[in-house]
XYZ file of C-alpha atoms in Angstrom:
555
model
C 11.583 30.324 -35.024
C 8.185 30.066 -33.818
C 9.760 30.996 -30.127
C 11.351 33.867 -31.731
C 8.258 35.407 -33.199
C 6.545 34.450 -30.212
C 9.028 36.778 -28.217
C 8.521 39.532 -30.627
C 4.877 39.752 -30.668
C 5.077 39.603 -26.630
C 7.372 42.622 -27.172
C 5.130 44.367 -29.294
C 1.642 43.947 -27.029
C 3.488 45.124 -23.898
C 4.624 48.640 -26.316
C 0.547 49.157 -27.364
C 0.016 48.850 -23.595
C 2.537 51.460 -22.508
C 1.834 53.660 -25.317
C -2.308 53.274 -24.558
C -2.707 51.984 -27.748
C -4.081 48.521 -25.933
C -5.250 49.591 -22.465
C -6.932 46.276 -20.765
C -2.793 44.947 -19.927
C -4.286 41.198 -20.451
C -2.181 39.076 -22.813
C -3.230 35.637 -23.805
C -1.369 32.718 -24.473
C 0.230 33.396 -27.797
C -0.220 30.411 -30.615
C 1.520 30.502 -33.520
C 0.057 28.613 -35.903
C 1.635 27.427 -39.707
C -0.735 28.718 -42.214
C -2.333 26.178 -44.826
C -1.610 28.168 -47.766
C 2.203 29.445 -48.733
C 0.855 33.172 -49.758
C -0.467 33.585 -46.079
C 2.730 33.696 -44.629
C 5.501 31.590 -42.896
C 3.132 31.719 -39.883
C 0.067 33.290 -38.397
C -1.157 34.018 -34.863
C -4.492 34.426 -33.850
C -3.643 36.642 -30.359
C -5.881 39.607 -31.950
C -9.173 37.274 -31.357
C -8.138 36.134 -28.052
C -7.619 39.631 -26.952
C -10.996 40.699 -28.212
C -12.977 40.041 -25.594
C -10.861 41.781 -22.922
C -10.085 44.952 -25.028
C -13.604 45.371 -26.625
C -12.445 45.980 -29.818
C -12.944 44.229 -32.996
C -10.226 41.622 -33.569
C -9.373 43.029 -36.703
C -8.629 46.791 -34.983
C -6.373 44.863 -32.797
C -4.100 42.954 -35.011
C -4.304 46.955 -36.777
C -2.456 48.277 -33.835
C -0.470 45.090 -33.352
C 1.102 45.298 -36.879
C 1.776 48.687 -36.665
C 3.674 48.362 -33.651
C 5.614 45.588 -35.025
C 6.591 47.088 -38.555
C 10.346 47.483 -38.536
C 11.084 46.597 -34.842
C 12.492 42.907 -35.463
C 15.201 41.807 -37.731
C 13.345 38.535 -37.954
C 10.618 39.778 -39.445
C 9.892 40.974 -43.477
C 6.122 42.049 -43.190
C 3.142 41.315 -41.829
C -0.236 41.444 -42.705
C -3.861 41.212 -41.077
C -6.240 38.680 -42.984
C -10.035 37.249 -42.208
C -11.216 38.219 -39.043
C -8.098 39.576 -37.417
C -5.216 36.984 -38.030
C -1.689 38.554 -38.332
C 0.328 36.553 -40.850
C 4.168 37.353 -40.669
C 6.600 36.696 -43.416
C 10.257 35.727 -42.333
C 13.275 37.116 -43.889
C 15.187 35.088 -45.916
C 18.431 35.581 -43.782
C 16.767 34.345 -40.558
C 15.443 31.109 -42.247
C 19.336 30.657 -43.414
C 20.783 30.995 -40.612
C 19.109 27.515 -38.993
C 21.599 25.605 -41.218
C 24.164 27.044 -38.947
C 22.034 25.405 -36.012
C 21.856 21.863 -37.792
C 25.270 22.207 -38.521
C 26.432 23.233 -35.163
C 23.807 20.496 -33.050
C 25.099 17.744 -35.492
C 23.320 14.415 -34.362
C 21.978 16.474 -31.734
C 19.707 18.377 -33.787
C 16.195 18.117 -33.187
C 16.555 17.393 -29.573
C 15.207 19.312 -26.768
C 15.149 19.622 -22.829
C 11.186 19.793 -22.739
C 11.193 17.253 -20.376
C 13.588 18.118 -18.083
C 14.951 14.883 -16.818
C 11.658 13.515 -15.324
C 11.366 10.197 -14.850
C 8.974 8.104 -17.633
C 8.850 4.613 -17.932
C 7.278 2.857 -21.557
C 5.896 -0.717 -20.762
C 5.343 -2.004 -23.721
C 5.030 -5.705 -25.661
C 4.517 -7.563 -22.577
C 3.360 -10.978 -24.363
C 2.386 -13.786 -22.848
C 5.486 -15.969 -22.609
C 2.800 -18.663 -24.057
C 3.709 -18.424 -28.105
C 6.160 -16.651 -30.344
C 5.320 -12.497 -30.977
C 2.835 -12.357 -33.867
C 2.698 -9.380 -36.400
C 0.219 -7.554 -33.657
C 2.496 -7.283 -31.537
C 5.406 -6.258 -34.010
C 3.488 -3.049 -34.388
C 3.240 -2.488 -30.324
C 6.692 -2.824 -29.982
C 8.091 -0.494 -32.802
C 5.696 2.198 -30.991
C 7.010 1.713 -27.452
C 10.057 1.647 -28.801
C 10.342 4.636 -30.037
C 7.667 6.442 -28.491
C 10.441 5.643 -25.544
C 13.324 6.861 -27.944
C 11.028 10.253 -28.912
C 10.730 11.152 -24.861
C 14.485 10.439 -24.297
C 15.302 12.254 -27.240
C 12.902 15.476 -25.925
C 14.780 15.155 -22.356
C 13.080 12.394 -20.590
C 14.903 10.024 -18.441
C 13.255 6.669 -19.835
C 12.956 3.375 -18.676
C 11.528 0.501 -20.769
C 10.286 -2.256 -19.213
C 8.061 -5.478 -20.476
C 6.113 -7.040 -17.893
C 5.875 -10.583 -17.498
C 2.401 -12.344 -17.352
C 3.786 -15.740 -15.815
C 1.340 -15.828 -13.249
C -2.318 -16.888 -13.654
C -4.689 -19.859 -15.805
C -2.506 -19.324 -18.829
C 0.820 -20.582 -17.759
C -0.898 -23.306 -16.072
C -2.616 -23.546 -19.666
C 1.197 -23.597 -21.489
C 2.121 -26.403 -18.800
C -0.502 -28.632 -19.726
C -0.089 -28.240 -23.577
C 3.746 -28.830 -23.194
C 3.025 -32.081 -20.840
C 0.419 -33.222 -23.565
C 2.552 -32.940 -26.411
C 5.682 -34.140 -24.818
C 3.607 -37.670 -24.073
C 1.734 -37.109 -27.329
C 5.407 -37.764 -28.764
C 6.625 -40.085 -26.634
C 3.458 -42.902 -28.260
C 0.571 -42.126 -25.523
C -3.108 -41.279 -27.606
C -3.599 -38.266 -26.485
C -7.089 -35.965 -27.215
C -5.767 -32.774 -27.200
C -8.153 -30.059 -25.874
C -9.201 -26.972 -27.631
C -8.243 -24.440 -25.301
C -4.739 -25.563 -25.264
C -2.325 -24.124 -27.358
C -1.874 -25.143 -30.574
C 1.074 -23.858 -32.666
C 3.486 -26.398 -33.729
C 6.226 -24.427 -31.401
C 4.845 -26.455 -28.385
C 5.948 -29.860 -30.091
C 9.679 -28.257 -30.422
C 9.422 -27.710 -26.608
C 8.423 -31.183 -25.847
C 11.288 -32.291 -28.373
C 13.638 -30.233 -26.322
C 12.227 -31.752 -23.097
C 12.659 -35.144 -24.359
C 16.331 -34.261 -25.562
C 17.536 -33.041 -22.346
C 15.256 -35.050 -20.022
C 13.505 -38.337 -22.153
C 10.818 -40.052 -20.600
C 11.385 -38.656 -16.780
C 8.046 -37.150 -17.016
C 5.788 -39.612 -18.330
C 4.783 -41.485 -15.035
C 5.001 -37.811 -12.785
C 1.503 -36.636 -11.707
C -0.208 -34.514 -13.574
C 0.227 -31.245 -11.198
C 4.346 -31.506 -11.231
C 4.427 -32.026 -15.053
C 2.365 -28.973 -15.741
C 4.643 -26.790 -13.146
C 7.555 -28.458 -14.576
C 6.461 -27.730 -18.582
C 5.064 -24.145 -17.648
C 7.978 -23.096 -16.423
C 10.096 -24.908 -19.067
C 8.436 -23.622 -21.697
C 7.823 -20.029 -20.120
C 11.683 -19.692 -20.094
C 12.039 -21.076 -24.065
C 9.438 -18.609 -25.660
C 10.270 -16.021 -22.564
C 14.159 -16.474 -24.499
C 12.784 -16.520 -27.908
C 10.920 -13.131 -27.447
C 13.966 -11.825 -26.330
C 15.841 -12.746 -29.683
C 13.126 -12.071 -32.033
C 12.710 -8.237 -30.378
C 16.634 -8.045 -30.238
C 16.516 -8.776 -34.062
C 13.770 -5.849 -34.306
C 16.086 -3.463 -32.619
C 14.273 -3.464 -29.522
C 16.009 -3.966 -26.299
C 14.302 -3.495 -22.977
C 15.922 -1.802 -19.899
C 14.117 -4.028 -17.201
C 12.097 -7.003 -17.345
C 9.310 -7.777 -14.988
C 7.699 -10.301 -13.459
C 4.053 -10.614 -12.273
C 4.950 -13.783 -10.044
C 7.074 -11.149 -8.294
C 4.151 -9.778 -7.093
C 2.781 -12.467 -5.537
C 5.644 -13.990 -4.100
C 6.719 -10.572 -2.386
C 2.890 -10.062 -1.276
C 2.748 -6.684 -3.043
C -0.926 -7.880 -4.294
C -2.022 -8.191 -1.055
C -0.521 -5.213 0.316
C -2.445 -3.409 -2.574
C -5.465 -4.630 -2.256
C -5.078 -3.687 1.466
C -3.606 -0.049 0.985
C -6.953 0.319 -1.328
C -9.414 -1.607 1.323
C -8.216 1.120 3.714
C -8.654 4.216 1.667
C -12.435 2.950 1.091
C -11.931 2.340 -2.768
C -11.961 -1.461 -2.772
C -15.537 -3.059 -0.849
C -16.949 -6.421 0.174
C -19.954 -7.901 -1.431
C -21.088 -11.269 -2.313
C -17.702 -12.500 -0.558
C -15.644 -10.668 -3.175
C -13.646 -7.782 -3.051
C -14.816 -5.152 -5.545
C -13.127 -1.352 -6.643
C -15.000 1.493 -6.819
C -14.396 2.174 -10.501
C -17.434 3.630 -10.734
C -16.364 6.265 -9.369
C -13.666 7.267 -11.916
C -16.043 6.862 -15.019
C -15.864 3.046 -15.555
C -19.467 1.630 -16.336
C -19.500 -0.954 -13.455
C -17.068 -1.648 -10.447
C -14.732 -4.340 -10.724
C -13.510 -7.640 -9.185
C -10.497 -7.846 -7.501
C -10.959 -10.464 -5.559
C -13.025 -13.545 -6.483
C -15.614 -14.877 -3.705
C -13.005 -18.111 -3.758
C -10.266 -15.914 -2.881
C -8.317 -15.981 -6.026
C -7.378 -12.571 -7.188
C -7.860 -11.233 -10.967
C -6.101 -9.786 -13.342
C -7.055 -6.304 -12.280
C -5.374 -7.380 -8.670
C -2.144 -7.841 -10.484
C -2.445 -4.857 -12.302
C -3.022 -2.645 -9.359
C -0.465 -3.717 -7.362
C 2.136 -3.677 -10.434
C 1.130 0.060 -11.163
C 1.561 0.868 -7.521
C 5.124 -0.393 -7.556
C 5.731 1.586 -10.682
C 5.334 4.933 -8.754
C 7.073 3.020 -5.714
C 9.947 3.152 -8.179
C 9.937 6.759 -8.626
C 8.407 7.290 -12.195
C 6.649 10.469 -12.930
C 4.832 9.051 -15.417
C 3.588 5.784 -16.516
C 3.113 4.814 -19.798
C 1.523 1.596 -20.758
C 1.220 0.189 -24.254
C -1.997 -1.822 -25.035
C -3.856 -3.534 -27.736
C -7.070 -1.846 -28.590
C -9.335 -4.176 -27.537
C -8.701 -2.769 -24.303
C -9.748 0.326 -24.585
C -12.447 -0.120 -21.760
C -9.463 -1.230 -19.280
C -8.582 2.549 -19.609
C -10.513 4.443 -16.736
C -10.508 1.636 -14.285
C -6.450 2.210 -14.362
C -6.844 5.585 -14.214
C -8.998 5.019 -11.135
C -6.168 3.365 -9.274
C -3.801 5.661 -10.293
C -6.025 8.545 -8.869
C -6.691 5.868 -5.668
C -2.785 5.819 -5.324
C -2.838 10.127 -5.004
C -1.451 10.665 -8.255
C -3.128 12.594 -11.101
C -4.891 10.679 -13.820
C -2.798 11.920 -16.319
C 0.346 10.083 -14.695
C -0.427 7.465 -16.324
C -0.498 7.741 -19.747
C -2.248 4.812 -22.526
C -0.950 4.066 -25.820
C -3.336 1.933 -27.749
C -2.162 0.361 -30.827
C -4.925 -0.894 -33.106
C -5.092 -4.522 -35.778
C -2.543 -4.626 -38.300
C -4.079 -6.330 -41.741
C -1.486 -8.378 -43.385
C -1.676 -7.538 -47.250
C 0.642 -8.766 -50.079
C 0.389 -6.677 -53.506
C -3.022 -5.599 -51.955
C -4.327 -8.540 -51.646
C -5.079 -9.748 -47.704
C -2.893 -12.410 -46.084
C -4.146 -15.404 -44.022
C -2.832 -14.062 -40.318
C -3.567 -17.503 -38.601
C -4.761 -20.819 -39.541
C -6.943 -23.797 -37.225
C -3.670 -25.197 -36.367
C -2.810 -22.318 -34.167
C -0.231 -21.067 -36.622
C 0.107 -17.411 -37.393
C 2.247 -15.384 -38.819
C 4.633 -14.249 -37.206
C 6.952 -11.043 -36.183
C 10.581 -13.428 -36.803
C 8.531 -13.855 -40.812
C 7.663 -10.474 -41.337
C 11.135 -9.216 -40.480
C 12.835 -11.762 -42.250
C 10.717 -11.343 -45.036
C 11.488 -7.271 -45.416
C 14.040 -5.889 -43.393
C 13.985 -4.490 -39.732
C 13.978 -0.852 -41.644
C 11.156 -1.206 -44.033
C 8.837 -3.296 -41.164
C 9.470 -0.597 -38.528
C 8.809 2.089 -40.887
C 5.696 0.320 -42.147
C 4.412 0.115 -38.354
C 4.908 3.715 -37.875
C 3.306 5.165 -40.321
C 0.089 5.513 -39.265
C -1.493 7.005 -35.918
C -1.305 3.684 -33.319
C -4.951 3.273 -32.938
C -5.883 3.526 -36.390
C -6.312 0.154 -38.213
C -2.890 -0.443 -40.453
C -2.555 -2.068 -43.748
C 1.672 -3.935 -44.414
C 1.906 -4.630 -47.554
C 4.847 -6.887 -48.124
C 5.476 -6.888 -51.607
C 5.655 -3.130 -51.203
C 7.750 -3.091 -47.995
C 10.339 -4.773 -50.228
C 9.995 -2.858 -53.481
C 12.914 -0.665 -54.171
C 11.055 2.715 -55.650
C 9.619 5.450 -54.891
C 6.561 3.584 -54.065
C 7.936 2.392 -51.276
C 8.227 4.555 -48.324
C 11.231 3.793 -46.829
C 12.905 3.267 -50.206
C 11.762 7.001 -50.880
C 13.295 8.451 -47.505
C 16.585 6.245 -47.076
C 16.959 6.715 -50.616
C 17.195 10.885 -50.153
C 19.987 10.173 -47.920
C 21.895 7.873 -49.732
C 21.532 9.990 -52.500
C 22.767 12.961 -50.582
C 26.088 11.031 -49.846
C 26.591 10.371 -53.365
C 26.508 13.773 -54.363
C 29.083 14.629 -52.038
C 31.558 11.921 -53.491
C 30.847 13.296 -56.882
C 31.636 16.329 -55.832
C 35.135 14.875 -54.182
C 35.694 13.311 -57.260
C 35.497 16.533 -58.928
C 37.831 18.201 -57.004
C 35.105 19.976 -54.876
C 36.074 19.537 -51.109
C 33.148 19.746 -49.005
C 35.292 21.090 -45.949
C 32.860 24.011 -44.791
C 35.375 25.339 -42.017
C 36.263 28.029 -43.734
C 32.704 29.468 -43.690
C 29.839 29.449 -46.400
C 28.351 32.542 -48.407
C 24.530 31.440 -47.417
C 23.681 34.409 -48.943
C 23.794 32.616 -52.251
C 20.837 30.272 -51.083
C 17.997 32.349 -52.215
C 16.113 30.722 -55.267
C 12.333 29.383 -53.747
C 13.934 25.702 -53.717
C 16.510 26.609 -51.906
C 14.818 28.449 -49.329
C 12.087 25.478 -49.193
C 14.013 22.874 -48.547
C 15.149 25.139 -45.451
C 12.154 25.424 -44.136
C 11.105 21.970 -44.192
C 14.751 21.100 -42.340
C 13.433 23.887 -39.810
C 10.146 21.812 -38.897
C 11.922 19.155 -37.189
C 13.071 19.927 -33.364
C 9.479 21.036 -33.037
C 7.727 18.032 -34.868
C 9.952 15.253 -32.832
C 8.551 17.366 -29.641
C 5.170 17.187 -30.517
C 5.608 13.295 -31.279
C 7.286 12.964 -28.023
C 4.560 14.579 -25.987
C 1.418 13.115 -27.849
C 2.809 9.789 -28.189
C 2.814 9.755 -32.114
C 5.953 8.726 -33.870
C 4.101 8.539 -37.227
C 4.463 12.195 -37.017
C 8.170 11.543 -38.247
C 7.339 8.994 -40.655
C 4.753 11.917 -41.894
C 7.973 14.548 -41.483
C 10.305 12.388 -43.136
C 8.346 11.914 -46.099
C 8.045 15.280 -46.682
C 11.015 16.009 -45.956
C 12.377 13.489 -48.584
C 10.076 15.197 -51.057
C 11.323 18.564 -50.810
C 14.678 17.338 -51.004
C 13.823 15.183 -54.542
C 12.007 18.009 -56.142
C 14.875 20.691 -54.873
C 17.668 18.038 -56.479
C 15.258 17.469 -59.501
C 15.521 21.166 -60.047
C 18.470 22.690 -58.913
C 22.021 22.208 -59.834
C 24.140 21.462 -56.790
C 28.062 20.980 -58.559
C 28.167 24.143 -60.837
C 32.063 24.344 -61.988
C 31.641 27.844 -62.694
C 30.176 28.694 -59.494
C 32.086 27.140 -56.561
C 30.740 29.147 -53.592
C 26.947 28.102 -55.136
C 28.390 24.845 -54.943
C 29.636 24.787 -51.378
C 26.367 26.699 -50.181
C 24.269 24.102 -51.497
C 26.359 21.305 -50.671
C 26.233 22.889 -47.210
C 22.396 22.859 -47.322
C 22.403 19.207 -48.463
C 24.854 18.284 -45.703
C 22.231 19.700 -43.228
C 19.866 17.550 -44.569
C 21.162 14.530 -44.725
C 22.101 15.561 -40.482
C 17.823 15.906 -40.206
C 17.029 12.591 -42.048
C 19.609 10.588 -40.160
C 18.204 12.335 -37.015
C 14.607 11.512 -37.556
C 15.493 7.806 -39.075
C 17.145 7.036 -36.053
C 15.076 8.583 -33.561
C 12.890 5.815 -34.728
C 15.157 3.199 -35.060
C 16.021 2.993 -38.516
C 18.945 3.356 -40.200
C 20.127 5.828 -42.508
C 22.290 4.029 -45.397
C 24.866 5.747 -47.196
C 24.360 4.229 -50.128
C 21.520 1.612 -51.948
């Protein structure tokens, strides 16, 4: 639609500059713009106050001409109107907002989908855990927005990739090898002190359990450095496995997994660190090897090499965002935890060090998650190294109603889950309130079979019948949604559908709550409104899925 009226107000311009009426031939970028109040309009454009400046004339002498040129030329168009300082607001005609249920009908489960992106090639990395403990509820929330931040780019014509990268290199598996070797003698009778900084969730004693099962005491009299390789890479495999399970379970499933060893043991580090050595962004000093990050707006440069010679994280990093473009990706997109916000122009430095634009690379950051049940906050960890957990939460409330629940709020703004309400079947609920619209929808149309009323719609619908204001509301609601799942594609916010779906579930309430949809005595009302309803239960099951959720037929 908004392309449409876009077109015709392109039209219009080009006849006030051949006529004289507009004489400066400059024409902006045209926005069309959804007014905040229903009396302004269907939509309003603001092209009168961009052209100001280049016509000298007052906006509102502009839109004047612009209106006048536009009365009566478009069949898409009822009337317009200047308001405020020169806005045009332009009311649709009923028949052109009826006609889109001929498009839902027609696209089917491919409503809503677009070829924005033109089949460039994006990967999501997202999760990406330590394989050194089970995914906690923090991490629940990062993957249901990779996920289908990854499904809202395929969905807009992306080719996607999603990949979790593997952090089984560095102190922390070494870490995970020592707590597994501890335990598994810690069980086996030796006293063992076990240190703080190991890990201490009661998952690494069912690792040494299994290690004793398969292998019993081999391990007790090995030194200390082939125990911890043997137990890090033991127990990097088990969580590594249960990861994979608990995000299979979540209805996440990753195209290609990673690993940062890989890196090392094909020397892509070092080849990094000495592409970026001989472009001048990476410097000795102190007998370290520093980047230039200063340079792209990060408050100090970094290590990258430690005076000892052992490489940081940020080593790792480079060299694993260097392969990503090796592997032909147009653009990068990495999913991250908050607190690393500051990690976000020191990438963007070695993006822009590897000749690619900044904006290549593009940063998700997904902020806490506070645990709540009936509004009152949950413990999220204990002393023991417990915490809760994703595996719980799921358990606990569905798949549906916990990916919902993470995506219903903009990804770096803090989220309260409550889990009393994730579970509660009414309207209070969410994702009740939305799968309920379309299980509702399906029931009508088996009343309606029951009743004789066949909702075959091959032989055509009179939409002409659809013109009460609920009618004609509920259309325009369905109409919002190709351009909403763009905008969440492109900006990286799938809460916009959880926003979208609501509303859309609203509309579709109040329109049922108020409008008769099986009349006996009028069966083409009936078909035209079960013809609306089946083109909104096509949009709900469209925007559900898009995000991973399922769209029941009946609850």
């Amino acid at each position: 639609m908004k392309e449409q009226l876009r077109a015709c107000i392109l039209k219009g311009i080009e006849g006030c500059f051949a006529d004289g009426t507009l004489t400066s031939g400059v024409v902006p970028a045209i926005n069309i713009e959804k007014p905040a109040h229903q009396e302004h309009g269907d939509f309003a454009s603001n092209v009168a106050m961009q052209m100001a400046k280049a016509e000298r004339k007052a906006p509102r002498a502009i839109a004047e001409i612009i209106v006048n040129k536009l009365a009566g030329s478009s069949d898409l168009i009822k009337s317009l109107e200047v308001a405020g300082p020169g806005f045009i607001n332009f009311f649709v005609k009923d028949d052109a907002w009826r006609m889109i249920l001929q498009d839902i009908d027609q696209a089917g489960e491919q409503y809503g989908k677009s070829k924005v992106g033109a089949g460039r090639k994006v990967q999501v990395e997202f999760v990406s855990a330590n394989p050194t403990g089970p995914l906690h509820i923090g991490h629940g929330r990062g993957a249901a927005t990779g996920d289908a931040v990854a499904s809202l780019l395929l969905a807009a014509g992306f080719d996607v990739q999603k990949e979790y990268y593997i952090n089984d290199a560095g102190n922390q598996m070494n870490t995970l090898g020592l707590s597994g070797l501890l335990r598994y003698k810690e069980l086996l009778g030796e006293k063992i002190e076990f240190p703080e900084n190991c890990y201490q969730g009661g998952y690494m004693k069912d690792i040494a359990r299994e290690v004793i099962t398969k292998h019993g005491d081999r391990f007790l009299n090995v030194s200390q450095e082939e125990g911890v390789a043997f137990f890090a890479k033991f127990g990097g495999d088990v969580i590594l496995k249960g990861i994979d399970e608990d995000l299979q379970d979540f209805g996440v499933r990753f195209d290609n997994w990673f690993s940062e060893q890989s890196l090392f043991d094909q020397g892509k580090v070092d080849s990094a660190v000495k592409e970026m050595q001989e472009k001048g962004l990476i410097y000795e000093q102190d007998g370290a090897l520093w980047f230039k990050t200063t340079d792209y707006g990060d408050d100090k440069d970094r290590v990258v090499v430690r005076s000892n010679g052992v490489t940081t994280y940020f080593a790792s990093d480079i060299a694993y965002h260097r392969d990503k473009f090796a592997r032909g990706f147009d653009w990068v997109i990495d999913v991250w935890g908050a607190d690393h916000h500051g990690y976000v122009p020191r990438l963007k430095g070695v993006v822009q060090g590897l000749g690619r634009k900044a904006d290549d690379l593009g940063i998700i950051l997904v902020q806490l998650v506070a645990l709540l049940r009936d509004g009152v906050p949950v413990a999220m960890s204990t002393r023991s190294g417990e915490f809760v957990t994703l595996k719980e939460v799921v358990d606990e409330v569905g798949r549906d109603a916990a990916r919902f629940f993470f995506l219903m709020r903009r990804s770096d703004s803090q989220l309260d889950f409550d889990l009393e309400l994730a579970k509660r079947q009414s309207a209070d609920n969410p994702v009740y309130y939305v799968q309920y619209a379309h299980a509702r929808i399906k029931s009508i149309f088996e009343t309606a079979r029951e009743r004789g009323v066949a909702p075959d719609f091959s032989g055509g619908v009179n939409l002409q019948l659809l013109e009460s204001a609920d009618d004609l509301a509920l259309v325009k609601k369905l109409s919002l949604f190709p351009e909403t799942l763009e905008s969440a594609a492109v900006n990286f916010e799938p809460h916009r559908i959880t926003y979208f779906l609501q509303d859309l579930a609203g509309e579709f309430h109040s329109f049922y709550n108020k409008s008769r949809v099986i009349i006996p005595e009028e069966p083409e009302l009936t078909r035209a409104r079960l013809f609306l309803l089946h083109c909104a239960a096509i949009t709900l099951k469209n925007a559900l899925t898009v995000l991973g959720i399922s769209a029941p037929e009946r609850m």
